[in-house]
């Protein structure tokens, strides 16, 4: 690992402001820990590989949800629809029952919680995790997908939620 000299270090606040300029899709990752559903919001979701089909997201090492989710044998990536900013905000909060009403969800046949009203579900099994900086990179092997019909994903930009408006070609 490369060590930076003090004059090469970037100001953390300036770095955060620069990253806020990048619009990101919003997902909620859900899993069943025993019989209890768990979930968290992620804006760091990305495809990794088509063959094998791999996706990834990052989790803050301070996450209170990750220790439970880490033990799950499978998880779902719920790609949020543009009208689901409230769902994203709920799953980002600490100390609440994220699956209580008004959250609408159902268990998959394998028990994995699936959120209603999303653009798509990607069902995954854990592939690998890597500790990187103050986060954990989680990679999942996608075992099935369910495209729900909406093509209007929720986006996150400059600390706010919004939606995608395609440009005319």
PDB file of C-alpha atoms in Angstrom:
ATOM      1  CA  UNK A   1       0.000   0.000   0.000  1.00  0.00           C
ATOM      2  CA  UNK A   2       1.247   3.465  -0.885  1.00  0.00           C
ATOM      3  CA  UNK A   3       1.793   5.874   1.983  1.00  0.00           C
ATOM      4  CA  UNK A   4       0.989   9.509   1.226  1.00  0.00           C
ATOM      5  CA  UNK A   5       3.154  12.335   2.434  1.00  0.00           C
ATOM      6  CA  UNK A   6       1.398  15.080   4.452  1.00  0.00           C
ATOM      7  CA  UNK A   7       1.516  17.492   1.483  1.00  0.00           C
ATOM      8  CA  UNK A   8      -0.204  14.829  -0.697  1.00  0.00           C
ATOM      9  CA  UNK A   9      -3.189  14.400   1.633  1.00  0.00           C
ATOM     10  CA  UNK A  10      -6.478  15.836   0.461  1.00  0.00           C
ATOM     11  CA  UNK A  11      -8.826  17.630   2.819  1.00  0.00           C
ATOM     12  CA  UNK A  12     -11.596  15.156   3.772  1.00  0.00           C
ATOM     13  CA  UNK A  13     -14.395  17.722   3.431  1.00  0.00           C
ATOM     14  CA  UNK A  14     -13.164  18.820  -0.005  1.00  0.00           C
ATOM     15  CA  UNK A  15     -12.961  15.166  -1.087  1.00  0.00           C
ATOM     16  CA  UNK A  16     -16.535  14.562   0.132  1.00  0.00           C
ATOM     17  CA  UNK A  17     -17.795  17.629  -1.779  1.00  0.00           C
ATOM     18  CA  UNK A  18     -16.093  16.458  -4.973  1.00  0.00           C
ATOM     19  CA  UNK A  19     -17.622  12.985  -4.660  1.00  0.00           C
ATOM     20  CA  UNK A  20     -21.080  14.529  -4.149  1.00  0.00           C
ATOM     21  CA  UNK A  21     -20.929  15.761  -7.753  1.00  0.00           C
ATOM     22  CA  UNK A  22     -21.143  12.161  -8.977  1.00  0.00           C
ATOM     23  CA  UNK A  23     -24.744  10.989  -9.328  1.00  0.00           C
ATOM     24  CA  UNK A  24     -25.250   7.432  -8.116  1.00  0.00           C
ATOM     25  CA  UNK A  25     -28.046   4.913  -8.295  1.00  0.00           C
ATOM     26  CA  UNK A  26     -29.678   3.926  -5.018  1.00  0.00           C
ATOM     27  CA  UNK A  27     -30.288   0.373  -3.832  1.00  0.00           C
ATOM     28  CA  UNK A  28     -31.408  -1.246  -0.630  1.00  0.00           C
ATOM     29  CA  UNK A  29     -29.621  -4.489   0.147  1.00  0.00           C
ATOM     30  CA  UNK A  30     -31.765  -6.924   2.151  1.00  0.00           C
ATOM     31  CA  UNK A  31     -31.161 -10.302   3.767  1.00  0.00           C
ATOM     32  CA  UNK A  32     -32.708 -12.626   6.314  1.00  0.00           C
ATOM     33  CA  UNK A  33     -30.728 -13.156   9.488  1.00  0.00           C
ATOM     34  CA  UNK A  34     -32.481 -16.191  10.885  1.00  0.00           C
ATOM     35  CA  UNK A  35     -36.115 -15.115  10.723  1.00  0.00           C
ATOM     36  CA  UNK A  36     -35.376 -11.394  11.052  1.00  0.00           C
ATOM     37  CA  UNK A  37     -35.112  -9.212   7.934  1.00  0.00           C
ATOM     38  CA  UNK A  38     -32.193  -6.776   7.775  1.00  0.00           C
ATOM     39  CA  UNK A  39     -31.350  -4.147   5.195  1.00  0.00           C
ATOM     40  CA  UNK A  40     -29.307  -1.073   4.385  1.00  0.00           C
ATOM     41  CA  UNK A  41     -29.176   1.668   1.769  1.00  0.00           C
ATOM     42  CA  UNK A  42     -26.209   1.760  -0.606  1.00  0.00           C
ATOM     43  CA  UNK A  43     -25.278   4.312  -3.252  1.00  0.00           C
ATOM     44  CA  UNK A  44     -22.023   2.524  -4.016  1.00  0.00           C
ATOM     45  CA  UNK A  45     -23.676  -0.293  -5.998  1.00  0.00           C
ATOM     46  CA  UNK A  46     -21.937  -1.391  -9.201  1.00  0.00           C
ATOM     47  CA  UNK A  47     -21.725  -4.222 -11.683  1.00  0.00           C
ATOM     48  CA  UNK A  48     -18.412  -6.068 -11.505  1.00  0.00           C
ATOM     49  CA  UNK A  49     -18.512  -8.855 -14.087  1.00  0.00           C
ATOM     50  CA  UNK A  50     -20.887 -10.391 -16.627  1.00  0.00           C
ATOM     51  CA  UNK A  51     -19.245 -13.808 -16.508  1.00  0.00           C
ATOM     52  CA  UNK A  52     -19.640 -14.768 -13.756  1.00  0.00           C
ATOM     53  CA  UNK A  53     -22.456 -12.295 -12.979  1.00  0.00           C
ATOM     54  CA  UNK A  54     -21.059 -10.246 -10.082  1.00  0.00           C
ATOM     55  CA  UNK A  55     -22.220  -7.029  -8.406  1.00  0.00           C
ATOM     56  CA  UNK A  56     -20.745  -5.036  -5.540  1.00  0.00           C
ATOM     57  CA  UNK A  57     -21.501  -2.432  -2.900  1.00  0.00           C
ATOM     58  CA  UNK A  58     -19.605  -0.904   0.007  1.00  0.00           C
ATOM     59  CA  UNK A  59     -20.599  -0.903   3.665  1.00  0.00           C
ATOM     60  CA  UNK A  60     -19.205   1.481   6.266  1.00  0.00           C
ATOM     61  CA  UNK A  61     -17.209  -0.442   8.894  1.00  0.00           C
ATOM     62  CA  UNK A  62     -19.334   1.317  11.539  1.00  0.00           C
ATOM     63  CA  UNK A  63     -22.566  -0.143  10.150  1.00  0.00           C
ATOM     64  CA  UNK A  64     -24.747  -1.702  12.833  1.00  0.00           C
ATOM     65  CA  UNK A  65     -26.577  -3.776  10.176  1.00  0.00           C
ATOM     66  CA  UNK A  66     -23.553  -5.372   8.508  1.00  0.00           C
ATOM     67  CA  UNK A  67     -22.647  -7.810  11.331  1.00  0.00           C
ATOM     68  CA  UNK A  68     -26.067  -9.486  10.938  1.00  0.00           C
ATOM     69  CA  UNK A  69     -26.127  -9.250   7.154  1.00  0.00           C
ATOM     70  CA  UNK A  70     -22.619 -10.714   6.878  1.00  0.00           C
ATOM     71  CA  UNK A  71     -23.908 -14.066   8.236  1.00  0.00           C
ATOM     72  CA  UNK A  72     -26.687 -14.375   5.631  1.00  0.00           C
ATOM     73  CA  UNK A  73     -26.376 -17.122   3.017  1.00  0.00           C
ATOM     74  CA  UNK A  74     -27.966 -14.884   0.394  1.00  0.00           C
ATOM     75  CA  UNK A  75     -29.074 -11.306  -0.108  1.00  0.00           C
ATOM     76  CA  UNK A  76     -31.122  -9.199  -2.506  1.00  0.00           C
ATOM     77  CA  UNK A  77     -30.229  -5.944  -4.174  1.00  0.00           C
ATOM     78  CA  UNK A  78     -33.418  -3.917  -4.556  1.00  0.00           C
ATOM     79  CA  UNK A  79     -32.908  -1.234  -7.230  1.00  0.00           C
ATOM     80  CA  UNK A  80     -35.090   1.614  -6.029  1.00  0.00           C
ATOM     81  CA  UNK A  81     -37.603   3.385  -8.255  1.00  0.00           C
ATOM     82  CA  UNK A  82     -37.552   7.189  -8.511  1.00  0.00           C
ATOM     83  CA  UNK A  83     -40.485   7.590  -6.122  1.00  0.00           C
ATOM     84  CA  UNK A  84     -38.817   5.653  -3.293  1.00  0.00           C
ATOM     85  CA  UNK A  85     -36.651   8.321  -1.651  1.00  0.00           C
ATOM     86  CA  UNK A  86     -38.531   7.660   1.592  1.00  0.00           C
ATOM     87  CA  UNK A  87     -37.504   3.979   1.441  1.00  0.00           C
ATOM     88  CA  UNK A  88     -33.857   4.914   0.851  1.00  0.00           C
ATOM     89  CA  UNK A  89     -33.941   7.332   3.776  1.00  0.00           C
ATOM     90  CA  UNK A  90     -35.627   4.778   6.064  1.00  0.00           C
ATOM     91  CA  UNK A  91     -33.034   2.080   5.355  1.00  0.00           C
ATOM     92  CA  UNK A  92     -30.227   4.590   5.980  1.00  0.00           C
ATOM     93  CA  UNK A  93     -31.530   5.432   9.493  1.00  0.00           C
ATOM     94  CA  UNK A  94     -30.268   3.746  12.635  1.00  0.00           C
ATOM     95  CA  UNK A  95     -32.338   2.469  15.515  1.00  0.00           C
ATOM     96  CA  UNK A  96     -35.651   1.882  13.728  1.00  0.00           C
ATOM     97  CA  UNK A  97     -37.509  -1.161  12.411  1.00  0.00           C
ATOM     98  CA  UNK A  98     -36.854  -0.586   8.724  1.00  0.00           C
ATOM     99  CA  UNK A  99     -39.315  -3.310   7.696  1.00  0.00           C
ATOM    100  CA  UNK A 100     -42.265  -1.976   9.746  1.00  0.00           C
ATOM    101  CA  UNK A 101     -45.056  -0.111   7.920  1.00  0.00           C
ATOM    102  CA  UNK A 102     -45.012   1.879   5.759  1.00  0.00           C
ATOM    103  CA  UNK A 103     -42.295  -0.337   4.218  1.00  0.00           C
ATOM    104  CA  UNK A 104     -43.907  -2.775   1.794  1.00  0.00           C
ATOM    105  CA  UNK A 105     -42.057  -6.052   1.325  1.00  0.00           C
ATOM    106  CA  UNK A 106     -42.467  -9.803   0.989  1.00  0.00           C
ATOM    107  CA  UNK A 107     -40.203 -12.787   1.531  1.00  0.00           C
ATOM    108  CA  UNK A 108     -38.824 -14.578  -1.524  1.00  0.00           C
ATOM    109  CA  UNK A 109     -39.312 -18.361  -1.604  1.00  0.00           C
ATOM    110  CA  UNK A 110     -35.861 -18.692   0.019  1.00  0.00           C
ATOM    111  CA  UNK A 111     -36.789 -16.193   2.768  1.00  0.00           C
ATOM    112  CA  UNK A 112     -34.810 -13.213   1.439  1.00  0.00           C
ATOM    113  CA  UNK A 113     -36.811 -10.005   1.959  1.00  0.00           C
ATOM    114  CA  UNK A 114     -37.807  -8.259  -1.288  1.00  0.00           C
ATOM    115  CA  UNK A 115     -39.045  -4.669  -1.332  1.00  0.00           C
ATOM    116  CA  UNK A 116     -42.197  -3.824  -3.288  1.00  0.00           C
ATOM    117  CA  UNK A 117     -42.331  -1.118  -5.950  1.00  0.00           C
ATOM    118  CA  UNK A 118     -38.671  -1.361  -7.010  1.00  0.00           C
ATOM    119  CA  UNK A 119     -37.251  -1.350 -10.559  1.00  0.00           C
ATOM    120  CA  UNK A 120     -35.639  -4.760 -10.109  1.00  0.00           C
ATOM    121  CA  UNK A 121     -34.466  -7.399  -7.647  1.00  0.00           C
ATOM    122  CA  UNK A 122     -31.098  -9.112  -7.982  1.00  0.00           C
ATOM    123  CA  UNK A 123     -30.853 -12.236  -5.825  1.00  0.00           C
ATOM    124  CA  UNK A 124     -27.277 -12.968  -4.803  1.00  0.00           C
ATOM    125  CA  UNK A 125     -25.063 -15.256  -2.782  1.00  0.00           C
ATOM    126  CA  UNK A 126     -21.952 -13.831  -1.105  1.00  0.00           C
ATOM    127  CA  UNK A 127     -18.877 -14.109  -3.325  1.00  0.00           C
ATOM    128  CA  UNK A 128     -16.194 -12.210  -1.399  1.00  0.00           C
ATOM    129  CA  UNK A 129     -15.612  -9.309   0.975  1.00  0.00           C
ATOM    130  CA  UNK A 130     -12.539  -7.126   1.237  1.00  0.00           C
ATOM    131  CA  UNK A 131     -11.693  -4.557   3.917  1.00  0.00           C
ATOM    132  CA  UNK A 132     -10.728  -1.332   2.136  1.00  0.00           C
ATOM    133  CA  UNK A 133     -10.091   1.891   4.046  1.00  0.00           C
ATOM    134  CA  UNK A 134     -13.030   2.686   6.297  1.00  0.00           C
ATOM    135  CA  UNK A 135     -15.400   0.469   4.272  1.00  0.00           C
ATOM    136  CA  UNK A 136     -15.978  -3.175   3.370  1.00  0.00           C
ATOM    137  CA  UNK A 137     -16.320  -4.111  -0.292  1.00  0.00           C
ATOM    138  CA  UNK A 138     -19.039  -6.745  -0.667  1.00  0.00           C
ATOM    139  CA  UNK A 139     -19.224  -8.736  -3.909  1.00  0.00           C
ATOM    140  CA  UNK A 140     -22.205 -10.935  -4.668  1.00  0.00           C
ATOM    141  CA  UNK A 141     -22.795 -13.613  -7.287  1.00  0.00           C
ATOM    142  CA  UNK A 142     -26.164 -12.925  -8.928  1.00  0.00           C
ATOM    143  CA  UNK A 143     -28.273 -16.095  -9.064  1.00  0.00           C
ATOM    144  CA  UNK A 144     -31.470 -14.567 -10.500  1.00  0.00           C
ATOM    145  CA  UNK A 145     -33.043 -11.259 -11.459  1.00  0.00           C
ATOM    146  CA  UNK A 146     -36.589  -9.976 -11.497  1.00  0.00           C
ATOM    147  CA  UNK A 147     -37.176  -6.837 -13.558  1.00  0.00           C
ATOM    148  CA  UNK A 148     -40.311  -5.216 -12.194  1.00  0.00           C
ATOM    149  CA  UNK A 149     -41.175  -2.865 -15.080  1.00  0.00           C
ATOM    150  CA  UNK A 150     -40.212   0.640 -13.981  1.00  0.00           C
ATOM    151  CA  UNK A 151     -37.295   2.181 -15.829  1.00  0.00           C
ATOM    152  CA  UNK A 152     -37.095   5.264 -13.602  1.00  0.00           C
ATOM    153  CA  UNK A 153     -34.373   4.618 -11.001  1.00  0.00           C
ATOM    154  CA  UNK A 154     -33.797   6.711  -7.902  1.00  0.00           C
ATOM    155  CA  UNK A 155     -30.562   8.716  -8.005  1.00  0.00           C
ATOM    156  CA  UNK A 156     -28.463  10.352  -5.284  1.00  0.00           C
ATOM    157  CA  UNK A 157     -26.611  13.595  -6.012  1.00  0.00           C
ATOM    158  CA  UNK A 158     -25.219  16.307  -3.710  1.00  0.00           C
ATOM    159  CA  UNK A 159     -26.853  14.749  -0.675  1.00  0.00           C
ATOM    160  CA  UNK A 160     -30.328  14.658  -2.218  1.00  0.00           C
ATOM    161  CA  UNK A 161     -32.475  12.102  -3.996  1.00  0.00           C
ATOM    162  CA  UNK A 162     -33.812  12.660  -7.510  1.00  0.00           C
ATOM    163  CA  UNK A 163     -34.696  10.891 -10.708  1.00  0.00           C
ATOM    164  CA  UNK A 164     -33.282  10.403 -14.176  1.00  0.00           C
ATOM    165  CA  UNK A 165     -34.608  12.393 -17.121  1.00  0.00           C
ATOM    166  CA  UNK A 166     -33.328  11.004 -20.427  1.00  0.00           C
ATOM    167  CA  UNK A 167     -32.186  13.440 -23.078  1.00  0.00           C
ATOM    168  CA  UNK A 168     -33.662  13.292 -26.537  1.00  0.00           C
ATOM    169  CA  UNK A 169     -31.153  11.931 -29.049  1.00  0.00           C
TER     170      UNK A 169
END
